[in-house]
Coordinates of C-alpha atoms and ligand atoms in Angstrom, one line a residue:
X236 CA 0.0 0.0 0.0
X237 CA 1.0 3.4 -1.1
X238 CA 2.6 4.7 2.5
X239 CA 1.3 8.3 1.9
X240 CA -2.3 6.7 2.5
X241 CA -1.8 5.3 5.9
X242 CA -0.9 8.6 7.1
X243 CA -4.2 10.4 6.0
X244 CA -7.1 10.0 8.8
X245 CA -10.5 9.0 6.9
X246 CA -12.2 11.5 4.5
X247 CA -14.5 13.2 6.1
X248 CA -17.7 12.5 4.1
X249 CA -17.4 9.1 4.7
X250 CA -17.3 9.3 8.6
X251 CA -20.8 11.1 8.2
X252 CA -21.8 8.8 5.7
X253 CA -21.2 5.8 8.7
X254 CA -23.3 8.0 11.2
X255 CA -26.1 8.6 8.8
X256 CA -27.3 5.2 7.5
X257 CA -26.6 4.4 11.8
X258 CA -29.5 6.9 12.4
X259 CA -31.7 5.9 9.6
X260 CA -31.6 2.1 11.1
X261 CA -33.4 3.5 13.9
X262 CA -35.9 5.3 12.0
X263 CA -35.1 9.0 12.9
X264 CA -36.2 11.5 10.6
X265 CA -32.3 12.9 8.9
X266 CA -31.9 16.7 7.9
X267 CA -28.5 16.6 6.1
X268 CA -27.0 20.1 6.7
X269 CA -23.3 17.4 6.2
X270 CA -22.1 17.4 2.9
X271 CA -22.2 20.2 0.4
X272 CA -24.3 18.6 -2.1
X273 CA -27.5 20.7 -2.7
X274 CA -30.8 19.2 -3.4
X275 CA -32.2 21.7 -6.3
X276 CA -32.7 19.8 -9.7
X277 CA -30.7 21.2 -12.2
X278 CA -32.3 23.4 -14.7
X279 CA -34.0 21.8 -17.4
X280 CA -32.2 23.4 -19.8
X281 CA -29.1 21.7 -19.3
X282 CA -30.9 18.6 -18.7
X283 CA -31.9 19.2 -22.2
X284 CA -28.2 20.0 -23.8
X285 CA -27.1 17.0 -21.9
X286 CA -29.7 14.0 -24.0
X287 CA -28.8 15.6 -26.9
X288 CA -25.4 15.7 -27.2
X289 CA -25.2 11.9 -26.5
X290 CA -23.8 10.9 -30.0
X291 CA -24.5 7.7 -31.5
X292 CA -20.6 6.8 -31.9
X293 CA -18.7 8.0 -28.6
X294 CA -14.8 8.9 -29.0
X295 CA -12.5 9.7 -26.6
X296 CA -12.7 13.2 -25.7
X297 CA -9.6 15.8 -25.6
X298 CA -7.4 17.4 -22.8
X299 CA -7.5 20.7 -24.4
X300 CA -11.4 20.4 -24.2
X301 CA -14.1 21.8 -27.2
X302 CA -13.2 24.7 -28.4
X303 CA -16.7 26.1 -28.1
X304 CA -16.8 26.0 -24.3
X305 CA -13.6 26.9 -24.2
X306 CA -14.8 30.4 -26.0
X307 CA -17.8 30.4 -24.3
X308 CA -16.0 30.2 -20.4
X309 CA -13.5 32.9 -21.8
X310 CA -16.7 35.4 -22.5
X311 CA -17.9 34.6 -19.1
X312 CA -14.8 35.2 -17.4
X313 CA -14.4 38.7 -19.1
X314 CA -18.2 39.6 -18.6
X315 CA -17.9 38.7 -14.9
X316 CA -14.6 39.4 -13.9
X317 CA -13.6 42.1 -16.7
X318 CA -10.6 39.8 -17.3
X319 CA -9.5 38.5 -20.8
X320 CA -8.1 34.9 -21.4
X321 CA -7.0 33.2 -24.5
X322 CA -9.3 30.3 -25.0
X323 CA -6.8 28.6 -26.6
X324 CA -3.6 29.0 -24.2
X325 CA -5.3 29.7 -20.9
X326 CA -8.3 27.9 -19.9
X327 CA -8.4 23.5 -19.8
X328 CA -12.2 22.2 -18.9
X329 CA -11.9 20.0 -16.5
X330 CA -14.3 16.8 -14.8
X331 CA -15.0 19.0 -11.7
X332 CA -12.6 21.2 -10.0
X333 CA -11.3 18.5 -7.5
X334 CA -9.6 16.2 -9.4
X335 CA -7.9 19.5 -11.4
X336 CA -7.2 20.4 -7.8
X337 CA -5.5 16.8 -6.6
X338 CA -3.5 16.5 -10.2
X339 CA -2.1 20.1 -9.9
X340 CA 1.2 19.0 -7.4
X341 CA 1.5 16.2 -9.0
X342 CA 2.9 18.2 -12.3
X343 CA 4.5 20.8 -10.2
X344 CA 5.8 19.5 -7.2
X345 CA 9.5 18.0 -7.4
X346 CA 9.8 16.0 -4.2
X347 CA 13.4 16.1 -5.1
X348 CA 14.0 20.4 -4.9
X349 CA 14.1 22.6 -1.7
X350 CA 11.4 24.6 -3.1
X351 CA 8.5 22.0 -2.6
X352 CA 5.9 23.3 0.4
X353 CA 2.5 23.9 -0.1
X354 CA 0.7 26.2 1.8
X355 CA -3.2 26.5 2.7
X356 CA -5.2 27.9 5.4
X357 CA -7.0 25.7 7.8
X358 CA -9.7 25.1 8.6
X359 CA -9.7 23.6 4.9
X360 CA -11.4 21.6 2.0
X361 CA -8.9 18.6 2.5
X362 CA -8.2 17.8 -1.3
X363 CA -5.7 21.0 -1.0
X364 CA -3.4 18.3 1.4
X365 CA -3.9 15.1 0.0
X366 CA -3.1 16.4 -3.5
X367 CA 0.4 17.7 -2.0
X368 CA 0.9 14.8 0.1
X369 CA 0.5 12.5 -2.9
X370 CA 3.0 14.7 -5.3
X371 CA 5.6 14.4 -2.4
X372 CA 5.4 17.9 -1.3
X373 CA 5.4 19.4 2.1
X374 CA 2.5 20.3 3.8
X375 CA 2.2 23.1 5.0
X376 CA -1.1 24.3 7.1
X377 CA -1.7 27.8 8.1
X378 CA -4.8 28.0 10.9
X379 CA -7.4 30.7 9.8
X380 CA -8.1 33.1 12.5
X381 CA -11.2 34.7 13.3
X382 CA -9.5 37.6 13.7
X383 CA -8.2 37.6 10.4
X384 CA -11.8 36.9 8.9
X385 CA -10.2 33.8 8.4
X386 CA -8.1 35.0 5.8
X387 CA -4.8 33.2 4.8
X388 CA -2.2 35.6 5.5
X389 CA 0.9 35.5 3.4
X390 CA 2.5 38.7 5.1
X391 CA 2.4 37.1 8.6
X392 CA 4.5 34.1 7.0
X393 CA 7.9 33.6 7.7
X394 CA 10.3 34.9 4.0
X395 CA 12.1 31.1 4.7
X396 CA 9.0 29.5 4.5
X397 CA 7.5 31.8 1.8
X398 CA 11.3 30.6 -0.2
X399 CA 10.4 26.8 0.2
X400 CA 6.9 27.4 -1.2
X401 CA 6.1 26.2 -4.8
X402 CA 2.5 26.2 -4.1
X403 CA -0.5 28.6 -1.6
X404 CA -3.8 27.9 -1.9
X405 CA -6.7 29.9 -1.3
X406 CA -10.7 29.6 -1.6
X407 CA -12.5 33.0 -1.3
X408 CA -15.7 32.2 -0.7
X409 CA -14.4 30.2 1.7
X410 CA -15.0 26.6 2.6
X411 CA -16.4 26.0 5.7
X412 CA -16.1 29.5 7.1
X413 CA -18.1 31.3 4.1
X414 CA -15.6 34.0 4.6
X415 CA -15.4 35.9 1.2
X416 CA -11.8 38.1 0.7
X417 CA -11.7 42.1 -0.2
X418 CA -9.6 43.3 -3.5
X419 CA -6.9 44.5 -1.1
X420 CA -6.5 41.1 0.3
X421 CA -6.0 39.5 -3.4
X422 CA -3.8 42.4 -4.5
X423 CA -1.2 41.8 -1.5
X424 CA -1.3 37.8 -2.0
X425 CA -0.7 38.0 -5.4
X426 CA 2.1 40.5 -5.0
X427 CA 3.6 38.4 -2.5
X428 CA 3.7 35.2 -4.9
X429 CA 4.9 36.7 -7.5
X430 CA 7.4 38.0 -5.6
X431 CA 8.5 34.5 -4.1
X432 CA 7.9 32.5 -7.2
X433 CA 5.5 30.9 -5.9
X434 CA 2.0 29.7 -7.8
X435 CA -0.9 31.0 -6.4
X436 CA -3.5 28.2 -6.7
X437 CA -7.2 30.3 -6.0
X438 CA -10.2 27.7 -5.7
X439 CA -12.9 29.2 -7.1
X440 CA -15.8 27.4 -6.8
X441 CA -17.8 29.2 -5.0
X442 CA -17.5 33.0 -6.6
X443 CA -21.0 32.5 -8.1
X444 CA -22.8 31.9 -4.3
X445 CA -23.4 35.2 -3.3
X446 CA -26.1 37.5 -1.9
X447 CA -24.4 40.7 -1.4
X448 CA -21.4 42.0 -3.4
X449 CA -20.1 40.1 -6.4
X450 CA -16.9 38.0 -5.4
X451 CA -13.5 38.4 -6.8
X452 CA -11.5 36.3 -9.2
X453 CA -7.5 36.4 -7.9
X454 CA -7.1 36.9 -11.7
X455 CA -8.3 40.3 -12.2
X456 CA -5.2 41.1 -9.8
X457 CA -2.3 39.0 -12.1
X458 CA -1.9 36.9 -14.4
X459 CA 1.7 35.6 -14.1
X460 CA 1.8 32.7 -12.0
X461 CA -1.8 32.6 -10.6
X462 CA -4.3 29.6 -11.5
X463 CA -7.6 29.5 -10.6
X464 CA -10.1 26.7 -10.3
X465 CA -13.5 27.2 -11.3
X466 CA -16.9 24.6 -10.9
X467 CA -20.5 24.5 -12.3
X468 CA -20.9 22.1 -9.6
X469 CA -22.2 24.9 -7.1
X470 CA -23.2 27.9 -9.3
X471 CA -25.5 25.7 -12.0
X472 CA -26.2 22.4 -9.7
X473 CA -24.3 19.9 -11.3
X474 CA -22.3 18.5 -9.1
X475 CA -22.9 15.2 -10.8
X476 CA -22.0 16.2 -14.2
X477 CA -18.4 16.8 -13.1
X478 CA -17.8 19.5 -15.0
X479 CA -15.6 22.8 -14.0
X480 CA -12.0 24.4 -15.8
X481 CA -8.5 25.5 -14.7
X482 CA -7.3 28.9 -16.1
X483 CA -4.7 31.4 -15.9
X484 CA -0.9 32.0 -16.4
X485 CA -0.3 30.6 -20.1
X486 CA 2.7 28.9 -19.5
X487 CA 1.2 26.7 -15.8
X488 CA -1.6 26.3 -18.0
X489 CA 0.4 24.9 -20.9
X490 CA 2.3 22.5 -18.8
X491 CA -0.3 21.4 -16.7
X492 CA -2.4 20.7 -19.8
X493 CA 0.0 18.6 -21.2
X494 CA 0.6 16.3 -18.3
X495 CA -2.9 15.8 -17.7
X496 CA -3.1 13.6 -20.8
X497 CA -1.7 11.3 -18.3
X498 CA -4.4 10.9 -16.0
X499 CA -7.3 10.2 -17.8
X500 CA -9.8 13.1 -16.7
X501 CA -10.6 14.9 -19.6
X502 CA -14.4 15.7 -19.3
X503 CA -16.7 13.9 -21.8
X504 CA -17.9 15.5 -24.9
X505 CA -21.6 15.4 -23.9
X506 CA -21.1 16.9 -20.3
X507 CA -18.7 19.7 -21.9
X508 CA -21.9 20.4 -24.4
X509 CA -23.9 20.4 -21.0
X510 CA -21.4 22.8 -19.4
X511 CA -21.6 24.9 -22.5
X512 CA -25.0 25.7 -21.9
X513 CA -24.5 26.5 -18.1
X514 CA -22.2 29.1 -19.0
X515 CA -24.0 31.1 -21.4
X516 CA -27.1 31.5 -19.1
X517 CA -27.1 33.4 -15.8
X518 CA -31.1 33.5 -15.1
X519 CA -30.5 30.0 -13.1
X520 CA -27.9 31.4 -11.3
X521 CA -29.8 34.0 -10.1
X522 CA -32.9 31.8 -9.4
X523 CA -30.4 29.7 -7.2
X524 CA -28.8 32.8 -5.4
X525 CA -32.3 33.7 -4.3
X526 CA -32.8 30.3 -3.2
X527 CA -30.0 30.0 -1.3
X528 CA -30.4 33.5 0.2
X529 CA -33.9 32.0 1.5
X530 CA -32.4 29.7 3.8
X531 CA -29.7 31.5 5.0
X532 CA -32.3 34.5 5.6
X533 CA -34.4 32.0 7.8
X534 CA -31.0 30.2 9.8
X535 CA -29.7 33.7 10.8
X536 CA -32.9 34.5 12.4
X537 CA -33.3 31.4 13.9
X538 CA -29.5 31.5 15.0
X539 CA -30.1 35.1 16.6
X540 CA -33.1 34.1 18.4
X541 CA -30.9 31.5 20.0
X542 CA -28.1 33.7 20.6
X543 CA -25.6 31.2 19.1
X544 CA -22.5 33.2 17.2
X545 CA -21.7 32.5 13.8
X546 CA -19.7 34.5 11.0
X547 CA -22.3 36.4 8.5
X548 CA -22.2 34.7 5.5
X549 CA -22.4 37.1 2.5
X550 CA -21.3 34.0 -0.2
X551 CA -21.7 30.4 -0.1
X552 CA -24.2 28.0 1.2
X553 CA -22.3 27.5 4.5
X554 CA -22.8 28.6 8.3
X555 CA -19.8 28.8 10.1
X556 CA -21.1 28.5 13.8
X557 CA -20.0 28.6 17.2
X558 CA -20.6 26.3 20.3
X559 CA -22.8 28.4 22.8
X560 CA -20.1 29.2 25.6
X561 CA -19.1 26.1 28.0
X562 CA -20.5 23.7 26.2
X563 CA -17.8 21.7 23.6
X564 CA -19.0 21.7 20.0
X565 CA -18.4 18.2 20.1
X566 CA -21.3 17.7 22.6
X567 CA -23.4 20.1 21.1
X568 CA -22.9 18.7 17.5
X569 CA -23.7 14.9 19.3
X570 CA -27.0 16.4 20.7
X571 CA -28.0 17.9 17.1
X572 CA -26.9 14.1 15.1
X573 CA -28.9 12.3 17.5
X574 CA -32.0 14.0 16.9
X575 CA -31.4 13.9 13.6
X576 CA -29.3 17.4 12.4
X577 CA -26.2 16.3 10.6
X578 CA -23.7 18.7 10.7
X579 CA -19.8 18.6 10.6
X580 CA -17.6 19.1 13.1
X581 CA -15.0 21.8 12.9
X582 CA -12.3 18.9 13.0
X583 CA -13.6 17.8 10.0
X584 CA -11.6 20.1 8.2
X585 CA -8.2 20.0 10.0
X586 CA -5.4 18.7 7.9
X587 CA -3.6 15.8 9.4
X588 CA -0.9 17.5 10.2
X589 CA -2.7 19.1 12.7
X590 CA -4.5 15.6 13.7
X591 CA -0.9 14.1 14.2
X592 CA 0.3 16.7 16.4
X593 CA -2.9 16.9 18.4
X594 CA -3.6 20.8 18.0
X595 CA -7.2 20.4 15.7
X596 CA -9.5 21.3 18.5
X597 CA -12.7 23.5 17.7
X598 CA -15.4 25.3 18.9
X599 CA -17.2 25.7 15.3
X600 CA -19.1 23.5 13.3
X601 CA -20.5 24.4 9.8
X602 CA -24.0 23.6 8.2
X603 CA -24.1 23.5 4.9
X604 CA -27.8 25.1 3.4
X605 CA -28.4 22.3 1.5
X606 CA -31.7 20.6 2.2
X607 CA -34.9 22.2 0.8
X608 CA -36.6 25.4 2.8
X609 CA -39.1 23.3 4.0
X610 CA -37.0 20.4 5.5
X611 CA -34.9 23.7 6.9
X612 CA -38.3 25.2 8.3
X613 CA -38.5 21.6 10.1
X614 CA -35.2 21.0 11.1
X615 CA -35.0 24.5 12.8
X616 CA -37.9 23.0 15.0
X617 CA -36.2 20.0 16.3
X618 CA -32.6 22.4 16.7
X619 CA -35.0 24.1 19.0
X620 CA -35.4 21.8 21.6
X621 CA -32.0 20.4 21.3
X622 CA -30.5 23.8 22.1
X623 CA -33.4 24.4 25.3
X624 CA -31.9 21.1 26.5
X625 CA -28.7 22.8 26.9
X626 CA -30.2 25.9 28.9
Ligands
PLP808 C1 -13.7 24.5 -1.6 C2 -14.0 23.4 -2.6 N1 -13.3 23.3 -3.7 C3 -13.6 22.4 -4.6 C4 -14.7 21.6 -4.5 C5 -14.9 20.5 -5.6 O1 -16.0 20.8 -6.3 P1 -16.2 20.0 -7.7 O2 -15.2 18.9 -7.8 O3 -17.6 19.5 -7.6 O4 -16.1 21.1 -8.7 C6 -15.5 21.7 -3.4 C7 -16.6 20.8 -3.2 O5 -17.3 20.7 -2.2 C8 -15.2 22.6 -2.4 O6 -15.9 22.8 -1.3

């Protein structure tokens, strides 16, 4: 066995997974606020572009991607983030954005140079380690501070550590926290990459979830040596279709495209036609916006009328929120599963570097907006009288 897997603690989903189909044994009603998976159908639309691009003789399909949706995403990258990219040099579709985001060390990490750490802010979406710990690189987690507004701070970074680093990456909207990141912010980390050589990796699949101001690309602040990862898993409710791209710096992109070819992801031709069609329409982004914005609307009032803390979440379908005082969000989270609220624990997203050396404890756990209003409407009920049993 590869040793690199024996020293990862178990994926997260799957430890929920185990804890759901316990509770549905025993017959209790489950409201899945777990896994960030939402429940709204995708739009029929797409459904539609989908059946029909099923071809009667099925080829393999390219790295480089169509180059129709490759034009397409570049006209929706300069209509929402007023940046230009070549469609031909900068932009690879890819079959969702995490397996672009697991390959990417394995083309540009070299085990074998100095330069080989990768930094990323924790509390994190875990692919960011296992991707680095599979290319040989070191790992390198930064924890998030409330402070901060859980941004990953580069200027609070030691220059040796900044010299090691081949690889930072950051996720504004922010998964779990929700946190979104101001211009300033991407300006100074992009600044600070470039002047360390470093790639700035910017996971951005969750720009389109927003309800208040429009979220920023780390592109419109550089080019030269930043990537960034984008999804239609979130934004257009696809998250089955695996479908999403990699763009930026031409000559990343150029590499990275080439040794792809070696891993076997490139996204089918009918799901690319699918994705085609996401990208040209916003309507159905909007429409899920104001869906989303629904249920967070109606948590934040419930959360207030409970006095439990939480960061405001102006993007993404995520809560980030805090144990009431005293009482260990461990217990609190038990209380909530046993009734039937699945939520994760803050631990959840440590990396296992911090699991190792014992330093992963916290007093957060995030709910992810992902069941329907209604079932929200009903699970805010039951949350109810869990939280009076701890008064
Ligand atoms: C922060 C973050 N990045 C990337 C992904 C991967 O999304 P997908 O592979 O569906 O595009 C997720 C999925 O939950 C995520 O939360």
């Amino acid at each position: 066995m590869n040793k690199t897997i024996k020293s990862l603690k178990n994926y997260p989903m799957e430890e929920l997974n185990r804890i759901k189909a316990s509770l549905k044994e025993k017959g209790i009603k489950i409201y899945d606020f777990g896994t960030g998976d939402p429940r709204e159908p995708t739009p029929d639309f797409i459904r539609k572009a989908l059946i029909e691009a099923v071809p009667e003789v099925s080829q393999y399909p390219s790295v480089a991607g169509r180059k129709d949706l490759r034009d397409t995403i570049s006209k929706w990258f300069k209509n929402r983030f007023g940046v230009s990219l070549n469609p031909d040099t900068q932009i690879i579709p890819s079959a969702g954005s995490k397996e672009a985001i697991f390959h990417f060390p394995l083309v540009f990490i070299d085990p074998e140079e100095d330069k080989k750490r990768v930094i990323f802010g924790t509390p994190a979406y875990p692919v960011y380690e296992r991707g680095t710990l599979y290319a040989g690189g070191i790992v390198n987690p930064v924890k998030l501070k409330e402070e901060d507004g859980f941004l990953l701070r580069l200027d609070k970074i030691e220059k040796s550590i900044l010299e090691e680093t081949k690889i930072v990456w950051i996720n504004y909207p922010h998964n779990p926290t929700g946190a979104v990141a101001p211009a300033s912010y991407f300006e100074e980390t992009v600044r600070i990459c470039q002047e360390y050589d470093i790639i700035l990796c910017s996971d951005e699949c969750y720009t389109e979830i927003y309800f208040e101001e429009k979220p920023h690309s780390a592109l419109e602040f550089g080019i030269e040596n930043v990537v960034v990862f984008h999804s239609l898993s979130k934004r257009s409710g696809m998250t089955g279709y695996r479908s999403g791209f990699v763009a930026g710096d031409e000559k990343i992109i150029s590499l990275y495209k080439k040794e792809r070819a070696n891993f076997g992801v490139a996204s089918p031709d009918f799901i690319q036609q699918a994705a085609l069609s996401a990208w040209k329409d916003e309507n159905h982004v909007l429409e899920r916006n104001r869906i989303f914005k629904e249920k967070r609307d109606l948590f934040i009032k419930f959360l207030d009328s409970i006095g439990l803390t939480y960061l405001y979440p102006k993007a993404t379908f995520y809560i980030w929120i805090k144990s009431p005082s005293g009482i260990p969000a461990k217990d609190y989270v038990k209380a909530l599963l046993e009734n039937g609220i699945v939520v994760s624990i803050g631990e959840n997203f440590c990396s296992s570097v911090e699991i190792t050396e014992n330093n992963c404890e916290s007093e957060y756990f995030r709910v992810a907006l992902v069941p329907t209003l209604e079932e929200c409407k009903e699970a805010i009920k039951v949350w109810e009288k869990v939280h009076k049993s701890f008064l």
